[in-house]
PDB file of C-alpha atoms in Angstrom:
ATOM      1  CA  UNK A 216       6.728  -9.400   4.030  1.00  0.00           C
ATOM      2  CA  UNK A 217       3.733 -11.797   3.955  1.00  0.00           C
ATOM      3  CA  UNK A 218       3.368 -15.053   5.930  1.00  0.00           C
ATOM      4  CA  UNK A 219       1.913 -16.921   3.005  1.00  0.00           C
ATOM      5  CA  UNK A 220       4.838 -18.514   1.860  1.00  0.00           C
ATOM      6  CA  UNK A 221       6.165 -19.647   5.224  1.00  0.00           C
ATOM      7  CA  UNK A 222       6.786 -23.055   5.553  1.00  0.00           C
ATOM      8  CA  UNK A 223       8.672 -23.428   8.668  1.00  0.00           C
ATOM      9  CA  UNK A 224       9.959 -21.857  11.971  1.00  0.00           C
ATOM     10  CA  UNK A 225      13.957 -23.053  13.154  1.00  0.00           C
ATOM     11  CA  UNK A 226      15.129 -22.144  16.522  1.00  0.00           C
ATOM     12  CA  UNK A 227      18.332 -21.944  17.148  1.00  0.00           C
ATOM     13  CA  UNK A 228      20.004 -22.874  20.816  1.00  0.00           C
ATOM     14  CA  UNK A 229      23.393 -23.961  22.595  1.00  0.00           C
ATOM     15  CA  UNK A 230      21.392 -26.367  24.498  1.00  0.00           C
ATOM     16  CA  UNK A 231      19.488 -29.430  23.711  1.00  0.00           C
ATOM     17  CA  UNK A 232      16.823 -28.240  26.998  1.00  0.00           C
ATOM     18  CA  UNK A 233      16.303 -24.756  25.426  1.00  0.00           C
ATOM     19  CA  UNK A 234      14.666 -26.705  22.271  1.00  0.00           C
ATOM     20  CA  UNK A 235      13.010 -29.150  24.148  1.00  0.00           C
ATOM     21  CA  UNK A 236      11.074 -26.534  26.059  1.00  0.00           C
ATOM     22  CA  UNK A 237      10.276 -24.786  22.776  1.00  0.00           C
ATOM     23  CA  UNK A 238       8.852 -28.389  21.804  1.00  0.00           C
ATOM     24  CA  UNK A 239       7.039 -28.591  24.762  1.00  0.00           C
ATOM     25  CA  UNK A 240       5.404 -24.911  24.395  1.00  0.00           C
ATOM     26  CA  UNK A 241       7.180 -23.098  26.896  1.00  0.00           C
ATOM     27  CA  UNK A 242       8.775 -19.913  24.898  1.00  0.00           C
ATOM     28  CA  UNK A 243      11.447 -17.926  26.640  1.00  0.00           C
ATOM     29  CA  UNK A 244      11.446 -14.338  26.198  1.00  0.00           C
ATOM     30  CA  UNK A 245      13.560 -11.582  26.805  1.00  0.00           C
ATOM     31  CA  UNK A 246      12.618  -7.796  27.008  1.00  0.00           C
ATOM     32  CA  UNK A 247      13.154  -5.539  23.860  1.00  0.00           C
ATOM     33  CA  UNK A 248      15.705  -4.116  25.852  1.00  0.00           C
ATOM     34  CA  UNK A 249      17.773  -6.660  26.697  1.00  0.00           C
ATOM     35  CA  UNK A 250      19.461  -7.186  23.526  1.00  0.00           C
ATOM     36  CA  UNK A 251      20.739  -3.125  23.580  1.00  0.00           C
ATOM     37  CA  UNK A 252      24.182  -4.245  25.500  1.00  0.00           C
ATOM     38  CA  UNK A 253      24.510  -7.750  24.352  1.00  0.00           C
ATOM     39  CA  UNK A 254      27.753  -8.451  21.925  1.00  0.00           C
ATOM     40  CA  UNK A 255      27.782  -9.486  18.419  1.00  0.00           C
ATOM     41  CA  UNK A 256      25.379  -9.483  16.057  1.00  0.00           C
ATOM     42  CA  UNK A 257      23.062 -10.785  18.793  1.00  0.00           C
ATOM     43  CA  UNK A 258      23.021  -7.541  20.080  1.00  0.00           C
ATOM     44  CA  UNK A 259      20.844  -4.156  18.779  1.00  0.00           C
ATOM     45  CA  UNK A 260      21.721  -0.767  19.884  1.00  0.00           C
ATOM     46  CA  UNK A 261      18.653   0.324  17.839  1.00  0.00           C
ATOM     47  CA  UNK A 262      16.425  -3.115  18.988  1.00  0.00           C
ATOM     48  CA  UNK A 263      13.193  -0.875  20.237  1.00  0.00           C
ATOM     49  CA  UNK A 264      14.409   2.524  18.683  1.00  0.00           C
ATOM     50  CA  UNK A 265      11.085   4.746  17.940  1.00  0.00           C
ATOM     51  CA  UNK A 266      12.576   6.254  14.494  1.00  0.00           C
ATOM     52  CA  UNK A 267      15.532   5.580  12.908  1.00  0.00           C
ATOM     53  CA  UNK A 268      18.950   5.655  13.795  1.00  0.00           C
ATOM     54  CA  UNK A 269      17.731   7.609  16.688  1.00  0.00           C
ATOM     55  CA  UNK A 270      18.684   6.041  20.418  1.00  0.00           C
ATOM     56  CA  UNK A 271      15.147   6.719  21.158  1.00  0.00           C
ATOM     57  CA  UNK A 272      13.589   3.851  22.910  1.00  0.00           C
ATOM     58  CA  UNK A 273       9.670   2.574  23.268  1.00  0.00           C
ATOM     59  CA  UNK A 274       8.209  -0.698  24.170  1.00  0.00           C
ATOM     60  CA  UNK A 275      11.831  -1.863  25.421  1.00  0.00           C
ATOM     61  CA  UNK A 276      10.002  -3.555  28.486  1.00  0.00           C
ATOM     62  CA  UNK A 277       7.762  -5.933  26.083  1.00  0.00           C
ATOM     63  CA  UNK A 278       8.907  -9.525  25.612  1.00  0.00           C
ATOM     64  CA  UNK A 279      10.257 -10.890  22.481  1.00  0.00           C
ATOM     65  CA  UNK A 280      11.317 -14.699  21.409  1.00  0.00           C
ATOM     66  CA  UNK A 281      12.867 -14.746  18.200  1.00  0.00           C
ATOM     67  CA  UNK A 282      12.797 -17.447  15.533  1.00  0.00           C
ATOM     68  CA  UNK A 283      14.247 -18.146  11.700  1.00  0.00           C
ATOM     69  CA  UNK A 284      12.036 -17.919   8.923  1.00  0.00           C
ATOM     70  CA  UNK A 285      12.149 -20.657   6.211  1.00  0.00           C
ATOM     71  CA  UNK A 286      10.068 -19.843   3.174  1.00  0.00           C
ATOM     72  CA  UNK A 287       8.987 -22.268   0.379  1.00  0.00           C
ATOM     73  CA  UNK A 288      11.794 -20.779  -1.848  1.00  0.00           C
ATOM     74  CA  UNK A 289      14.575 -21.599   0.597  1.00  0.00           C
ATOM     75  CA  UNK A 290      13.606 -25.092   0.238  1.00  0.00           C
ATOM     76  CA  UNK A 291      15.373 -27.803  -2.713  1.00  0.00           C
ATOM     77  CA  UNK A 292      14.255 -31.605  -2.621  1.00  0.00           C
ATOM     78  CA  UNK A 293      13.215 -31.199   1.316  1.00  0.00           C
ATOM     79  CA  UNK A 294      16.451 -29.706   1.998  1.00  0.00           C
ATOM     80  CA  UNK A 295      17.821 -26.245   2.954  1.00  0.00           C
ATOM     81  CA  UNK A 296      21.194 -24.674   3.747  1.00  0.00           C
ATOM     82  CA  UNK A 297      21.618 -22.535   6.800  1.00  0.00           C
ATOM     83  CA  UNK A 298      23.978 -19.568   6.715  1.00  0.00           C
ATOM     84  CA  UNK A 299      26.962 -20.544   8.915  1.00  0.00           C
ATOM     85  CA  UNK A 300      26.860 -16.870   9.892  1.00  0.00           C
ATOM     86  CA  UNK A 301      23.440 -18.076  11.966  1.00  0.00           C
ATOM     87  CA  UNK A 302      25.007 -21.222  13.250  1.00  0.00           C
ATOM     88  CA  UNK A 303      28.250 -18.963  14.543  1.00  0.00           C
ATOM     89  CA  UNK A 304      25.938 -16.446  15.898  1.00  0.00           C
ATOM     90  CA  UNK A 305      23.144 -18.347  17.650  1.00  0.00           C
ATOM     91  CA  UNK A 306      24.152 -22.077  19.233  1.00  0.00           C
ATOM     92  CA  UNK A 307      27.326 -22.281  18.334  1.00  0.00           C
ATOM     93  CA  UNK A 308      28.615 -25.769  16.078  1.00  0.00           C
ATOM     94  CA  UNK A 309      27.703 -28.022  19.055  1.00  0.00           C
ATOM     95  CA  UNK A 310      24.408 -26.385  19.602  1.00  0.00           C
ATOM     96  CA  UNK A 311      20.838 -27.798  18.033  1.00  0.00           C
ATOM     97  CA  UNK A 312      17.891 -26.381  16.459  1.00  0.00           C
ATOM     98  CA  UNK A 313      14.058 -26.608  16.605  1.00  0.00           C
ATOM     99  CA  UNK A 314      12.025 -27.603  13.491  1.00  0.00           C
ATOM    100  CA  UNK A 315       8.197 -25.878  13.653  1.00  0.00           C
ATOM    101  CA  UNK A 316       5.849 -26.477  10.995  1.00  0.00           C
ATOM    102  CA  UNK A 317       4.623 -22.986  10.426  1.00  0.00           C
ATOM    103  CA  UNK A 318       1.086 -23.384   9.540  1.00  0.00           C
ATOM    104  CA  UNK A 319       0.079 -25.665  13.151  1.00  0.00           C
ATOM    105  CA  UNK A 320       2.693 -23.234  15.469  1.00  0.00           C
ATOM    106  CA  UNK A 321       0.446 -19.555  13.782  1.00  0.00           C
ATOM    107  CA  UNK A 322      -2.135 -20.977  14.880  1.00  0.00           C
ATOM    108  CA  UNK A 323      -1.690 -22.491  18.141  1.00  0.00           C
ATOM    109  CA  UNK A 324      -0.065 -18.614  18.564  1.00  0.00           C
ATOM    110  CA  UNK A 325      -3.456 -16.982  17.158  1.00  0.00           C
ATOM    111  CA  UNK A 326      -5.132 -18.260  19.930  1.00  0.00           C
ATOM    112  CA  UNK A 327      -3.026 -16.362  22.504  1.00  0.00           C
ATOM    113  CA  UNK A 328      -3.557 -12.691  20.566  1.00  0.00           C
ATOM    114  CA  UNK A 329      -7.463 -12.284  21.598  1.00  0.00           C
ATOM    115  CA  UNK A 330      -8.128  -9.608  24.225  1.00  0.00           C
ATOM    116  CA  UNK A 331      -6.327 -10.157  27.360  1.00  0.00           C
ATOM    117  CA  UNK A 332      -4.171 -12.761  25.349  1.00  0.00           C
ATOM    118  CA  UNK A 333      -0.375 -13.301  26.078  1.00  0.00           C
ATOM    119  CA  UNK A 334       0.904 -12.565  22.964  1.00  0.00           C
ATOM    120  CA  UNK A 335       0.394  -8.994  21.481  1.00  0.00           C
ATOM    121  CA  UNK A 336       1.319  -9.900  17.913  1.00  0.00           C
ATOM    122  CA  UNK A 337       3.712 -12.465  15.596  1.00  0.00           C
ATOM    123  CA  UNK A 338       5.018 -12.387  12.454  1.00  0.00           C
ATOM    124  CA  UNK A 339       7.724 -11.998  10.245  1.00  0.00           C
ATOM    125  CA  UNK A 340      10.330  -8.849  10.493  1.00  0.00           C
ATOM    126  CA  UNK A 341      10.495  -6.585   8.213  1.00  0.00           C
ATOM    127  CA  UNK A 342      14.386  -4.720   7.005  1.00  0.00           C
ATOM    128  CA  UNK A 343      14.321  -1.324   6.709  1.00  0.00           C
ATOM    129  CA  UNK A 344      13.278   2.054   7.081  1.00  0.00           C
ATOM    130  CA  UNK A 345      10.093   2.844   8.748  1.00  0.00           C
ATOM    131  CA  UNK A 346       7.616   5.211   7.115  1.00  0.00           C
ATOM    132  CA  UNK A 347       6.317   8.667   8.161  1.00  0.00           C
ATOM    133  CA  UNK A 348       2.851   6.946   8.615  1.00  0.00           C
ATOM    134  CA  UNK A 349       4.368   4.139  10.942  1.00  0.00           C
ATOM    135  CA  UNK A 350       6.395   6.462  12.794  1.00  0.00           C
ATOM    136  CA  UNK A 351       3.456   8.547  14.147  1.00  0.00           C
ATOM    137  CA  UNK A 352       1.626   5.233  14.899  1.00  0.00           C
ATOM    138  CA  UNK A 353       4.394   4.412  17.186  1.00  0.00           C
ATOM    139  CA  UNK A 354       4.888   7.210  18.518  1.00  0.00           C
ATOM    140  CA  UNK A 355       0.739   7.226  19.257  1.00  0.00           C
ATOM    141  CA  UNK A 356       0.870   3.558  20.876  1.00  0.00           C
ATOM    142  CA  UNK A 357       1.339   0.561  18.442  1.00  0.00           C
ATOM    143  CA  UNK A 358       4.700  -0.856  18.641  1.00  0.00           C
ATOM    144  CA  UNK A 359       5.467  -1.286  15.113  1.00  0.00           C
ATOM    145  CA  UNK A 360       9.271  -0.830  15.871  1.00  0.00           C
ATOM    146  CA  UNK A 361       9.178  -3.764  17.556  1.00  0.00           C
ATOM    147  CA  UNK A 362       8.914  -5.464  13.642  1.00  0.00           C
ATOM    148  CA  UNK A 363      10.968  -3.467  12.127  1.00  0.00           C
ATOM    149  CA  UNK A 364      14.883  -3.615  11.783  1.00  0.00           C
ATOM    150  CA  UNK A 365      17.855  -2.265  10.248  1.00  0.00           C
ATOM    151  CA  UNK A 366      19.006  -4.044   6.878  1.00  0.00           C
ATOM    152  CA  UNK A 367      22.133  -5.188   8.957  1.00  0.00           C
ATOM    153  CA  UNK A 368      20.264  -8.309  10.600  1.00  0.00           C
ATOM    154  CA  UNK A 369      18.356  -9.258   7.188  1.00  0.00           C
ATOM    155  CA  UNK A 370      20.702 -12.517   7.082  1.00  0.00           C
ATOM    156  CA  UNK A 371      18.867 -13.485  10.425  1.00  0.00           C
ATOM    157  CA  UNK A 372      15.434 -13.987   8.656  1.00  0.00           C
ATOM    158  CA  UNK A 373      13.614 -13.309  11.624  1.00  0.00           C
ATOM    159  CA  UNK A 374      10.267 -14.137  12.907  1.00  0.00           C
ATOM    160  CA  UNK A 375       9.162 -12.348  16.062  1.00  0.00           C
ATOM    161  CA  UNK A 376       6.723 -12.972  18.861  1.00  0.00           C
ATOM    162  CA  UNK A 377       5.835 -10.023  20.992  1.00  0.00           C
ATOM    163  CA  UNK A 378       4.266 -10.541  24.784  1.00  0.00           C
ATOM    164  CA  UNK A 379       1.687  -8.399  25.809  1.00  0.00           C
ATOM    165  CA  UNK A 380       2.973  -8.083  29.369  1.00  0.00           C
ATOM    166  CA  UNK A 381       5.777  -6.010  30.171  1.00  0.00           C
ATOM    167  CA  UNK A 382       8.123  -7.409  32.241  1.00  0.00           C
ATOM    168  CA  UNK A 383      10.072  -4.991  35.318  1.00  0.00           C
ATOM    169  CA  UNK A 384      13.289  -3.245  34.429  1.00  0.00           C
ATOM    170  CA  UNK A 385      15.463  -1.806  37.374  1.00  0.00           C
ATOM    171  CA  UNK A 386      17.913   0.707  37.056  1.00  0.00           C
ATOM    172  CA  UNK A 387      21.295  -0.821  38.718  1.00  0.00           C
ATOM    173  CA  UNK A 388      25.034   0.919  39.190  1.00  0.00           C
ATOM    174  CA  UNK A 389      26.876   0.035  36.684  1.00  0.00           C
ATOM    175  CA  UNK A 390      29.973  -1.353  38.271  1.00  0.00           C
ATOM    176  CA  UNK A 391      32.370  -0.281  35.054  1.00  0.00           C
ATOM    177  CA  UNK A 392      31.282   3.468  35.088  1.00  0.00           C
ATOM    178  CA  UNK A 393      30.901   4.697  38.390  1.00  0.00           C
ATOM    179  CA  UNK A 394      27.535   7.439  39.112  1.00  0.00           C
ATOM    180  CA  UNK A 395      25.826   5.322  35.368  1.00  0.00           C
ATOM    181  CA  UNK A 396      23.157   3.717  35.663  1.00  0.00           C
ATOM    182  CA  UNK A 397      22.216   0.163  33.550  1.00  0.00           C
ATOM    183  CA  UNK A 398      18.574  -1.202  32.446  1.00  0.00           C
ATOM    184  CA  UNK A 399      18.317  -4.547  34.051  1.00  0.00           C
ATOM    185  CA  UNK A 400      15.576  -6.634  32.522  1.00  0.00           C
ATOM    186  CA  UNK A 401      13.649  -9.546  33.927  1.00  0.00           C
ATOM    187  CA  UNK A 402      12.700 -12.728  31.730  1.00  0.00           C
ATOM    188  CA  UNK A 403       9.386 -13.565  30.772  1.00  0.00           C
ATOM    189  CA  UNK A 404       7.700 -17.369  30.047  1.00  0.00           C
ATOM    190  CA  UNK A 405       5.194 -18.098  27.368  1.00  0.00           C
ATOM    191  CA  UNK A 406       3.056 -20.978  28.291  1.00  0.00           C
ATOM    192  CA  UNK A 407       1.533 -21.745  24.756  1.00  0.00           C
ATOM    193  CA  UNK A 408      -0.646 -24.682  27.283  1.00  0.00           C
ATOM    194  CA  UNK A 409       0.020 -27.027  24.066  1.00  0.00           C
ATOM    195  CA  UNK A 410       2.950 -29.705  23.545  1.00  0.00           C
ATOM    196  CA  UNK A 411       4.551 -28.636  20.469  1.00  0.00           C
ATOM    197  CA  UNK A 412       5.600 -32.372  19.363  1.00  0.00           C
ATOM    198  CA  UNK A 413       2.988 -33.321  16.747  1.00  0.00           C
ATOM    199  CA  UNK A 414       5.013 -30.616  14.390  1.00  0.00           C
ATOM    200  CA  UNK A 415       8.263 -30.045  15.752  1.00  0.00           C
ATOM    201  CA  UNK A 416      11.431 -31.712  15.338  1.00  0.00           C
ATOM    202  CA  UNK A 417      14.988 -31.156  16.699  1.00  0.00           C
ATOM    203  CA  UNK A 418      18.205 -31.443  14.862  1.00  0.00           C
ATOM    204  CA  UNK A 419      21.687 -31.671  16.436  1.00  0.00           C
ATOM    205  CA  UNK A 420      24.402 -29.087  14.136  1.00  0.00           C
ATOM    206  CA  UNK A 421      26.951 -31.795  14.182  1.00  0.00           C
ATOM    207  CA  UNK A 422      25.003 -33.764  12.804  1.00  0.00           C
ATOM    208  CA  UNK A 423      24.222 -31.934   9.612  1.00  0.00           C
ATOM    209  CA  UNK A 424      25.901 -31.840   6.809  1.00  0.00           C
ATOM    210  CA  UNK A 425      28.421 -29.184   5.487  1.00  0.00           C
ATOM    211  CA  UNK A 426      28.193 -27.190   2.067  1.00  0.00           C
ATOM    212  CA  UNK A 427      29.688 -23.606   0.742  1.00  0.00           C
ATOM    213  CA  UNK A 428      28.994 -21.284   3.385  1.00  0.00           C
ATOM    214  CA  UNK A 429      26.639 -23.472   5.623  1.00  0.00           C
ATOM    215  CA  UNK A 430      24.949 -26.686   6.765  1.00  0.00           C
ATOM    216  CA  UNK A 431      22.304 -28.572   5.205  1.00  0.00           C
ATOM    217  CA  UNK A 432      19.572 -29.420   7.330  1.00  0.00           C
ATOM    218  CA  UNK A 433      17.088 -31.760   5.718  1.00  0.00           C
ATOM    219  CA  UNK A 434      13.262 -30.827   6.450  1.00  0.00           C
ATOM    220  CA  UNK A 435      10.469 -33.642   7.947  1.00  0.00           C
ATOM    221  CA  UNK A 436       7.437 -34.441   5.339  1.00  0.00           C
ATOM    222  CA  UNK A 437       4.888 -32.010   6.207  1.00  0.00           C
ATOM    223  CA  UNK A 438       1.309 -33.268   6.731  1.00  0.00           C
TER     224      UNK A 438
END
């Protein structure tokens, strides 16, 4: 899907620190991996699968941070709903979220994906089923599946941004199924060495506003 009619990037978090650090360009991340075990629709058995439905796994060490997509179209009079499914999933009804103006946060990123940069790629995900073309790109080096998801997660609206360093994964006993082994992932930091705060904005969910199905959440003047 294109990024032309983006308009802005929400983050979703239980804690008030976990936006401010967004805010203050310090991004997060979590291996590909990570989210294979992790419950509810949080989770991905397939997150990093190399065709589909298959429990074949590639780039499962690379870093991800994930973000909501707003697009023009989901805004009315500076205002948009957000799917209580989101708010139940990700933060929780006494967590906040992080307002990014798209336009000044893809570019701030662009400057990370030159050669040797810490980000490998951004953009929005994509719902579906992968091609034959994609496939055999994947399976030759470029990490498409890393963009691509099952229809399932559509609701999430997802934008993505992909490290370009892996981080280490250990293989550990798994305590609940004696002679298995489990993937244990470490945690990666994006240092985006820019303060967020000319176009970002937080929001508490209490504060919002209810409606059928979801919360309003009324959008800052862009500039």
């Amino acid at each position: 899907m294109p990024n032309s009619n983006i308009a802005y990037l929400l983050k979703f978090a239980p804690k008030e620190a976990y936006i401010d650090d967004l805010i203050n360009g310090r991004l997060y991340m979590n291996a590909a991996g990570y989210y294979h075990g992790l419950p509810g629709e949080q989770g991905d058995p397939l997150e990093a699968s190399m065709a589909p439905g298959v429990c074949l796994y590639g780039y499962t060490c690379l870093p991800i941070y994930c973000i909501y997509t707003v697009r023009e179209n989901d805004i009315v009079d500076n205002t948009m709903k957000i799917p209580i499914r989101m708010i139940q999933q990700f933060g929780g009804a006494d967590g906040w979220i992080g307002i990014v103006q798209y336009d000044s946060f893809a570019s701030l990123a662009d400057r990370h994906t030159t050669d040797d940069g810490s980000i490998y790629a951004h953009g929005p995900v994509s719902y579906g089923v992968p091609g034959p073309k994609l496939i055999r790109e994947i399976f030759e080096g470029i990490p498409h599946n890393l963009v691509i998801k099952t229809p399932r997660y559509a609701y999430q609206k997802e934008y993505r941004i992909i490290g370009s360093r892996p981080v280490e994964c250990r293989l550990l006993p798994d305590e609940y199924h004696p002679g298995c082994k489990i993937e244990k992932y470490a945690h990666a930091e994006l240092d985006l060495s820019s303060s967020l705060a000319d176009f970002s904005w937080k929001a508490s969910v209490p504060s919002l506003e209810e409606s059928q199905d979801g919360l309003m959440l009324e959008l800052p003047h862009r500039v």
